[in-house]
Tab-separated table of C-alpha atoms and ligand atoms in Angstrom:
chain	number	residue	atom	x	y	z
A	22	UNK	CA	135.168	104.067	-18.300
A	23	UNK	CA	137.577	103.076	-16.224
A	24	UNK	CA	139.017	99.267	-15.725
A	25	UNK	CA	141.566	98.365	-12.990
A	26	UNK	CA	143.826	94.776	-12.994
A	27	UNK	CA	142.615	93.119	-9.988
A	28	UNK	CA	145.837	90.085	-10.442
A	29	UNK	CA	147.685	88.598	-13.427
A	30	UNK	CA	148.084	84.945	-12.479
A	31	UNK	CA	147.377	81.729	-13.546
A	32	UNK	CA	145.312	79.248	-10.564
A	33	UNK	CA	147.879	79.360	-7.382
A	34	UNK	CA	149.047	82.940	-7.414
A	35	UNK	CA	152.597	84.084	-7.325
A	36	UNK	CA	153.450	82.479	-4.909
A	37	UNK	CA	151.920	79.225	-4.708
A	38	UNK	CA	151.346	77.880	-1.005
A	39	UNK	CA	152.961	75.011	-1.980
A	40	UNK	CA	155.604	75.603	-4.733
A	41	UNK	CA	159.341	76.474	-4.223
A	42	UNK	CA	160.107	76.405	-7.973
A	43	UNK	CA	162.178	79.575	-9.089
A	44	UNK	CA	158.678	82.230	-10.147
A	45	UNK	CA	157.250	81.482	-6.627
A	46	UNK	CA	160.783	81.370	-4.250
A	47	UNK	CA	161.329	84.427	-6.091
A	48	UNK	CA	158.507	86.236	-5.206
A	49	UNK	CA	158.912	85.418	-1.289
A	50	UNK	CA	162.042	86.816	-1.542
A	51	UNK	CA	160.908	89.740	-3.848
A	52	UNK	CA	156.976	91.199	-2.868
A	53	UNK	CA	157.590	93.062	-5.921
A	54	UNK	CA	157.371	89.800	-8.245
A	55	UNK	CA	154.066	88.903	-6.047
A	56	UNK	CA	150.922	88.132	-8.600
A	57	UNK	CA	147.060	87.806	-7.377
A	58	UNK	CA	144.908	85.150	-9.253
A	59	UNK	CA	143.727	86.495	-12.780
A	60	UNK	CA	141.073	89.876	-12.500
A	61	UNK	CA	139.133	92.812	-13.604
A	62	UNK	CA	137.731	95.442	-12.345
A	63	UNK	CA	135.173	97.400	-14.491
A	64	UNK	CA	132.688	100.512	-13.697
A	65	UNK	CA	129.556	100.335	-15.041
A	66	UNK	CA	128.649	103.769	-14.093
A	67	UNK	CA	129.475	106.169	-10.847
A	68	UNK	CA	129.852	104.305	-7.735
A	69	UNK	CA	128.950	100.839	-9.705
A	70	UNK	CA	131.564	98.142	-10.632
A	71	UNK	CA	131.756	94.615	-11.368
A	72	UNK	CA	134.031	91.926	-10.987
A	73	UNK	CA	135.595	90.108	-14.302
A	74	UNK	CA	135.722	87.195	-12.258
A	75	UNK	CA	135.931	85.764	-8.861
A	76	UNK	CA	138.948	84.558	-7.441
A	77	UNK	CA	140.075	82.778	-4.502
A	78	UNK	CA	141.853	86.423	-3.821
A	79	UNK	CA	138.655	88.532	-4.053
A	80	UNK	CA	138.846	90.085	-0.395
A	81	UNK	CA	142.288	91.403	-0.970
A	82	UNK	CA	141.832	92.760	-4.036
A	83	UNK	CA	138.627	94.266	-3.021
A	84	UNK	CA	140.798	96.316	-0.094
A	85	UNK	CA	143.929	97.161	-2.703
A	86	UNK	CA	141.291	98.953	-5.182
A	87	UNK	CA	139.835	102.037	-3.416
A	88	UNK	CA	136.977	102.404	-6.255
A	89	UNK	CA	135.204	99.483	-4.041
A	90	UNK	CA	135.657	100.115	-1.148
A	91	UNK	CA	132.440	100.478	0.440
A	92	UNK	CA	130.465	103.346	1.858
A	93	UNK	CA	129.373	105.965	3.155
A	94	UNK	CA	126.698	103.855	4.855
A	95	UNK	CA	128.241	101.145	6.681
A	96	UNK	CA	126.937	98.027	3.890
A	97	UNK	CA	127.084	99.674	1.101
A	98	UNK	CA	129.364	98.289	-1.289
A	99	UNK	CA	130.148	99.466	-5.130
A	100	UNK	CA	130.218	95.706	-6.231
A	101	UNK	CA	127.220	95.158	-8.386
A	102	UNK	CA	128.126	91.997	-9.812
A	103	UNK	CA	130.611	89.683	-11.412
A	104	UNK	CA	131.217	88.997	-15.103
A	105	UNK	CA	132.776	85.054	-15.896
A	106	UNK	CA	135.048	84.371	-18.653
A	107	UNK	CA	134.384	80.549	-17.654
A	108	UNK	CA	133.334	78.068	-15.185
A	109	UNK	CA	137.264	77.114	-13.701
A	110	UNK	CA	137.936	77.212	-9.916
A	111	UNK	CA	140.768	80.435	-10.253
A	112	UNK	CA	137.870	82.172	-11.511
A	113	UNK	CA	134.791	81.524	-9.317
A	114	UNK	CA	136.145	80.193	-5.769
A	115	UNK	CA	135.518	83.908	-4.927
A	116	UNK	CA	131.327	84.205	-5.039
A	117	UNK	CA	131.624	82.349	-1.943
A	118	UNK	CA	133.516	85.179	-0.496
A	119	UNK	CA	130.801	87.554	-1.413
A	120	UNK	CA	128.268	85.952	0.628
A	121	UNK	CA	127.893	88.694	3.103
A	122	UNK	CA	125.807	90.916	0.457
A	123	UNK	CA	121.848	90.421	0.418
A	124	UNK	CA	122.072	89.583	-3.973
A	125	UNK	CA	124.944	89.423	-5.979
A	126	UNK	CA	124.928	89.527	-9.777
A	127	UNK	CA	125.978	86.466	-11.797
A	128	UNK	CA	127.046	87.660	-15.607
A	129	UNK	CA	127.558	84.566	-16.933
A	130	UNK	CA	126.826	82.052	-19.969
A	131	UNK	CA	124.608	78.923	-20.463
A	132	UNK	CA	127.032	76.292	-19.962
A	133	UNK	CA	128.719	78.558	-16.975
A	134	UNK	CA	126.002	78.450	-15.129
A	135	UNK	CA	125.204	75.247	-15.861
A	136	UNK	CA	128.505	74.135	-14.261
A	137	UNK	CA	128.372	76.204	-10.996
A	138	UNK	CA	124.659	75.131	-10.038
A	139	UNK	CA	125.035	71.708	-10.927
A	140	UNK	CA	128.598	70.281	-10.692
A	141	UNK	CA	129.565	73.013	-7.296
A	142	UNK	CA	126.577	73.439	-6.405
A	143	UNK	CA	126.733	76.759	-5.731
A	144	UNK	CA	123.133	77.630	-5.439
A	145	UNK	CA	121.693	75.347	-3.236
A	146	UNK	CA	125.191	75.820	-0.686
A	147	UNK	CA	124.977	80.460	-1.365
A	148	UNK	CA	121.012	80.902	-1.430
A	149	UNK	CA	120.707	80.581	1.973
A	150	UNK	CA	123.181	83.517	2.642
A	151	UNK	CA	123.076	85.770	-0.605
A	152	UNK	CA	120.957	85.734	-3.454
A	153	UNK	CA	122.349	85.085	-6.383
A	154	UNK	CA	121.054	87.244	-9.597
A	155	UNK	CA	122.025	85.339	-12.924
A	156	UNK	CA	122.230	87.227	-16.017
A	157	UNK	CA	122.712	85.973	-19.419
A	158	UNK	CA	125.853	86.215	-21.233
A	159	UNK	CA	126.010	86.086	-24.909
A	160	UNK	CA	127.800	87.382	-28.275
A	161	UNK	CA	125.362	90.556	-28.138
A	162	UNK	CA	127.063	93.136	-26.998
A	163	UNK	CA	124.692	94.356	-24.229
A	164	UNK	CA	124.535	97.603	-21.598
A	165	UNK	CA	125.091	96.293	-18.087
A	166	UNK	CA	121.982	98.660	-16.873
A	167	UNK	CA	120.017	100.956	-19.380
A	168	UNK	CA	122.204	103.930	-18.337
A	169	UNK	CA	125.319	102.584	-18.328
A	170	UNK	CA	128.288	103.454	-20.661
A	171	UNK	CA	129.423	99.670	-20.436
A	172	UNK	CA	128.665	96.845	-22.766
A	173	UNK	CA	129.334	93.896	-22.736
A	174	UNK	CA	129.541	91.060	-24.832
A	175	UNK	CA	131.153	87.423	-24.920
A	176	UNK	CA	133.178	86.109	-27.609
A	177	UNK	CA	133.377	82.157	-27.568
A	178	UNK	CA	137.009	80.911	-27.464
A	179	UNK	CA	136.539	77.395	-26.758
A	180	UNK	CA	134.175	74.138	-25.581
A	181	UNK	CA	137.251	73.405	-22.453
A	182	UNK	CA	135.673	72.320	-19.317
A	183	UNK	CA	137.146	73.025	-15.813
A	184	UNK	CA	138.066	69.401	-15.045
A	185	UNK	CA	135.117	69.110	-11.764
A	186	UNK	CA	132.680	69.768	-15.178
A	187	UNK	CA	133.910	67.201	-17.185
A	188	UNK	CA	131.394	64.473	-16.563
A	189	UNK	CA	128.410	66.760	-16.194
A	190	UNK	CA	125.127	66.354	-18.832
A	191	UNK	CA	125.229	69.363	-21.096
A	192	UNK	CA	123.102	71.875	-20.126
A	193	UNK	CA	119.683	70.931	-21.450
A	194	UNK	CA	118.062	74.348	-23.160
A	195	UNK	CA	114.311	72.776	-23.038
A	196	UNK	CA	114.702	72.050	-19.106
A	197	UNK	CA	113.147	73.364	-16.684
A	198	UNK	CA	115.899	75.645	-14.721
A	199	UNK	CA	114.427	77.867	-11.922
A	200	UNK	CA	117.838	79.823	-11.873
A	201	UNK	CA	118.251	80.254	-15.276
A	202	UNK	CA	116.988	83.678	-17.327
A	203	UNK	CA	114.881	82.997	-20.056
A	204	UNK	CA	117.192	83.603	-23.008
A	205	UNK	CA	118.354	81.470	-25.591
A	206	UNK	CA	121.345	79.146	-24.320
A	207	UNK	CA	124.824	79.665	-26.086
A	208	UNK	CA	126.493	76.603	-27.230
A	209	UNK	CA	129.552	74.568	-26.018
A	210	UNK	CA	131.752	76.766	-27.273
A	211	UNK	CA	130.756	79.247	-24.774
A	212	UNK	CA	132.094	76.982	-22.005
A	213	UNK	CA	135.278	79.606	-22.279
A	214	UNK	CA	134.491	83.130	-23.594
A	215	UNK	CA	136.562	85.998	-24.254
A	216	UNK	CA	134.505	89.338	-22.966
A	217	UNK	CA	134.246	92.587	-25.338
A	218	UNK	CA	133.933	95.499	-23.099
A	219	UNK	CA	132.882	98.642	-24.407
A	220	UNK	CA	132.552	102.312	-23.325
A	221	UNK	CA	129.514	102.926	-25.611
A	222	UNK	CA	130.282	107.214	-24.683
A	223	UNK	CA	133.660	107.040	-26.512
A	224	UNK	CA	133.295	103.716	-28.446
A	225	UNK	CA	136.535	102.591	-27.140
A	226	UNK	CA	136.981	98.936	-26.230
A	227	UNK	CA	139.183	95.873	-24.308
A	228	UNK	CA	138.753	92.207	-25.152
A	229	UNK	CA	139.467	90.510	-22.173
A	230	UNK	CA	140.553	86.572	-22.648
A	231	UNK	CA	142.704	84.859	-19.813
A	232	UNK	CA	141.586	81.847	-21.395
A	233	UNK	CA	142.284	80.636	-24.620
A	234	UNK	CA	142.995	77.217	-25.790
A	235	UNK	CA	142.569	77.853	-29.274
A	236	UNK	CA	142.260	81.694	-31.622
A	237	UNK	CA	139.154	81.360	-33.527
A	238	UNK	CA	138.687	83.534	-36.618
A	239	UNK	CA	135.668	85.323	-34.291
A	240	UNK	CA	138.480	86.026	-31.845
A	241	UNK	CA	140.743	87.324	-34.298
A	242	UNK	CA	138.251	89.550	-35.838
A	243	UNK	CA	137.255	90.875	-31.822
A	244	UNK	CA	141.304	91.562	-31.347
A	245	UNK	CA	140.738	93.342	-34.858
A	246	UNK	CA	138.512	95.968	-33.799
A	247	UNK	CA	139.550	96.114	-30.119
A	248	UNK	CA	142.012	99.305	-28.546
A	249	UNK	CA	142.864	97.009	-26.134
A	250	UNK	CA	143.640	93.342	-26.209
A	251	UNK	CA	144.470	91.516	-22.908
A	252	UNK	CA	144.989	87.406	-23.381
A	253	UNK	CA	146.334	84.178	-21.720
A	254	UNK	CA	149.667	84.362	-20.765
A	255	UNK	CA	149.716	81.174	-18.772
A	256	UNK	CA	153.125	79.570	-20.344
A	257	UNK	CA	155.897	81.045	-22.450
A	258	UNK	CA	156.795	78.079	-24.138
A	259	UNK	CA	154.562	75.153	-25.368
A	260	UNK	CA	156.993	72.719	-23.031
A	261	UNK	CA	157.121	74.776	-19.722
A	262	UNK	CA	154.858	72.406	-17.768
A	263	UNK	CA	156.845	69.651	-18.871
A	264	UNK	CA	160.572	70.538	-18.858
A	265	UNK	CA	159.208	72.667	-15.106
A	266	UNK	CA	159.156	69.634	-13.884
A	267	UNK	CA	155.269	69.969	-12.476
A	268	UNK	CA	152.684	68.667	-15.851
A	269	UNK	CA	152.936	65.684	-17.789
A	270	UNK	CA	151.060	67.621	-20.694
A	271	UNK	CA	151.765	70.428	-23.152
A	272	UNK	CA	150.305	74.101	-22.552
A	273	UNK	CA	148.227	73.671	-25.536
A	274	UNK	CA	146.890	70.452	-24.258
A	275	UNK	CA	146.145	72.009	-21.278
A	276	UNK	CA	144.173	74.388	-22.886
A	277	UNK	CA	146.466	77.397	-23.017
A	278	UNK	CA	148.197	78.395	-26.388
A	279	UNK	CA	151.886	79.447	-25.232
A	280	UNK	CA	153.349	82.561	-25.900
A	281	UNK	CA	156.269	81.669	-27.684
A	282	UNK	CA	156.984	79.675	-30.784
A	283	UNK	CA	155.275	79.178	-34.083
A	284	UNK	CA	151.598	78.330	-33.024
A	285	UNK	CA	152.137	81.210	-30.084
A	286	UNK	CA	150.054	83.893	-29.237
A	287	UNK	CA	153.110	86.666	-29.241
A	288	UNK	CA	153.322	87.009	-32.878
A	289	UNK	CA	149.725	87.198	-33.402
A	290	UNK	CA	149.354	90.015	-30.982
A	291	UNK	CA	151.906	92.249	-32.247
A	292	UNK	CA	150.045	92.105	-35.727
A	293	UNK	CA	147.546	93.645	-33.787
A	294	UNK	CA	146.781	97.711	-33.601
A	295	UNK	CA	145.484	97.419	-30.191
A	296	UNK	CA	147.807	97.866	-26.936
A	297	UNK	CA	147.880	94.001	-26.355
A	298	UNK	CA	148.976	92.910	-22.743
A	299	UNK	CA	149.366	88.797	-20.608
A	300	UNK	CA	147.624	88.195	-17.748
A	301	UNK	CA	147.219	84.523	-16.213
A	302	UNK	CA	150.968	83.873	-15.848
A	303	UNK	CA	151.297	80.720	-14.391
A	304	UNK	CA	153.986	80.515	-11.628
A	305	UNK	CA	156.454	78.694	-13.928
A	306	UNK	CA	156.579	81.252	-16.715
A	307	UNK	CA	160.105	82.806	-16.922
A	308	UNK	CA	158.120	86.345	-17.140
A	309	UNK	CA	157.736	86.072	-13.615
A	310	UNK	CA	161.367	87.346	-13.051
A	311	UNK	CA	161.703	90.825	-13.905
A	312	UNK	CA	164.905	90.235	-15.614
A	313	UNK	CA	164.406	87.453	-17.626
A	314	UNK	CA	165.590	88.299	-21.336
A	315	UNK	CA	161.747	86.897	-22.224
A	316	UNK	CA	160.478	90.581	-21.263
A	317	UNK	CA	162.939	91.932	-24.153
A	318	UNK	CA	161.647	89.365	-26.762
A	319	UNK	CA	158.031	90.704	-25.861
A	320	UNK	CA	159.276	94.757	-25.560
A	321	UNK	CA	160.674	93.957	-29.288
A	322	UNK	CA	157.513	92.482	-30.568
A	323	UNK	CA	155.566	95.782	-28.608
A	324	UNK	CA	153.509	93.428	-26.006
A	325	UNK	CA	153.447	93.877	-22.406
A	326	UNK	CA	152.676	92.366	-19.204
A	327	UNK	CA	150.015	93.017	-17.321
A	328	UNK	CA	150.940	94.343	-13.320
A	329	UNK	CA	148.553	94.402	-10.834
A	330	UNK	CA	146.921	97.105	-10.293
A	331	UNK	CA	147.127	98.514	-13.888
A	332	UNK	CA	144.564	101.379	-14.108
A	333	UNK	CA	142.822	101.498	-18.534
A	334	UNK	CA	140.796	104.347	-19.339
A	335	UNK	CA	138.831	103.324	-22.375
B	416	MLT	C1	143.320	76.715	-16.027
B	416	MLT	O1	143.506	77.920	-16.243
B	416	MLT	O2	143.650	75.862	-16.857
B	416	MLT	C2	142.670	76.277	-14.764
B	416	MLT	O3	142.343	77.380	-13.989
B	416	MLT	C3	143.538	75.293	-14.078
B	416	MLT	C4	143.278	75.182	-12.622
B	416	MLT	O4	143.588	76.113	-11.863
B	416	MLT	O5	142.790	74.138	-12.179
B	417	MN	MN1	143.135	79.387	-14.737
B	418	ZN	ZN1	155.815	77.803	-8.224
């Protein structure tokens, strides 16, 4: 089963449209430092992919991976469906972009869904272009389509609302919801999962997790058993949106545990067996320049950072 890194950054890119800090004046001046919103690619079976969520640069990346491309008939398109870690706007902005299909897949939990029909609004403004096809997603660690190799299954990380959610009712299991499968509702926690992909033909797996405001023993016990590991690597230090200049909060109250320091995610990860990678780097990490001596820190510790474009066999 093959997966392919669709982008590695945080919401904004690398560059920003309208940031000149050092990570984003860098990469005008340097294509090579250039980093696409946060994404996966994963094949289901021959000829049948989905997205590990939508982003705001889902037409580009669609063109840079040749595996969906579409064809041979003029509308036919390898892109079965996307798979959401969470509700945020880096993450989803990019269904819209998909409304040129008749029916799209939806992967997605309770609360997820929840926040896309009700607080964007998304059905009522898509339905009359595309149908939208929502599919549960829960800690059972289910085939995408009975012959399919891939499984998948959600780990929850956290109850973190995109900030457009936060006054929204919580989704009510006992209501009525045309849209919604009938399946038993996850709780808040799954507001922010990680996703367990697995290649049930060789048993190999990824955990997938470009959001994580907290590590929850479940998490740690996913990482455990995972040969790959892939997690938020929004800030290197727990100060970088403040001393940048651009946040008046910490990472970790913004909902992303830093990479550095004692509550970091670095040290954790090289504990790990799995080949553990960052994604979601937000335009202000120091990562973002090739040369920074952050990338020795991490090549010490055996932890990498993801590129775009990355091709994982599992
Ligand atoms: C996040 O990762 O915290 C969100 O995507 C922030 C945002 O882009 O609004
Ligand atoms: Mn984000
Ligand atoms: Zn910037």
């Amino acid at each position: 089963m093959r997966v392919r890194v669709l982008g590695t950054a945080a919401g904004g890119g690398v560059p920003q449209w309208n940031c000149a800090c050092p990570g984003c004046s860098g990469a005008r001046a340097h294509p090579g430092w250039r980093r696409r919103h946060a994404s996966l690619a994963v094949q289901a079976a021959e000829g049948r992919w989905y997205l590990v969520n939508a982003t705001p640069d889902l037409g580009e990346q669609v063109e840079d991976c040749p595996e969906l491309h579409p064809g041979p008939e003029p509308r036919r398109t390898p892109l079965a469906g996307v798979i959401l870690t969470d509700a945020e706007l880096d993450h989803t902005l990019g269904i819209a972009r998909l409304r040129e299909v008749d029916g799209i897949e939806i992967v997605a939990t309770a609360p997820v869904r929840h926040a896309l029909l009700t607080g964007l609004h998304l059905g009522e403004v898509l339905t009359p272009y595309a149908r939208l096809d929502w599919r549960p997603l829960d800690p059972g660690d289910r085939p995408l389509a009975e012959d399919s190799p891939l499984a998948v299954g959600a780990v929850p990380v956290s109850a973190k609302r995109p900030r457009y959610a936060a006054g929204l009712d919580a989704p009510d299991d006992d209501a009525p919801d045309e849209d919604a499968p009938d399946d038993d509702a996850p709780d808040e926690d799954a507001w922010v999962v990680a996703l367990r992909l697995t290649d049930r033909t060789s048993g190999r797996s990824l955990l997938y997790a470009p959001a994580l405001a907290a590590w929850p023993d479940a998490f740690q016990r996913a990482a455990e058993s995972a040969d790959h590991v892939i997690v938020d690597g929004t800030f290197w230090s727990d100060d970088e949106p403040l001393t940048s200049g651009f946040g008046s909060r910490t990472a970790t109250a913004m909902g992303h545990l830093p990479i550095d320091g004692p509550g970091g995610t670095a040290r954790r990860l090289a504990a790990l067996e799995a080949r553990t990678l960052y994604t979601h780097l937000n335009n202000t990490n120091p990562l973002n320049d090739p040369a920074a001596p952050q990338h020795t820190v991490l090549w010490e510790l055996g932890v990498e950072v993801a590129a775009d474009g990355m091709v994982i066999d599992l």
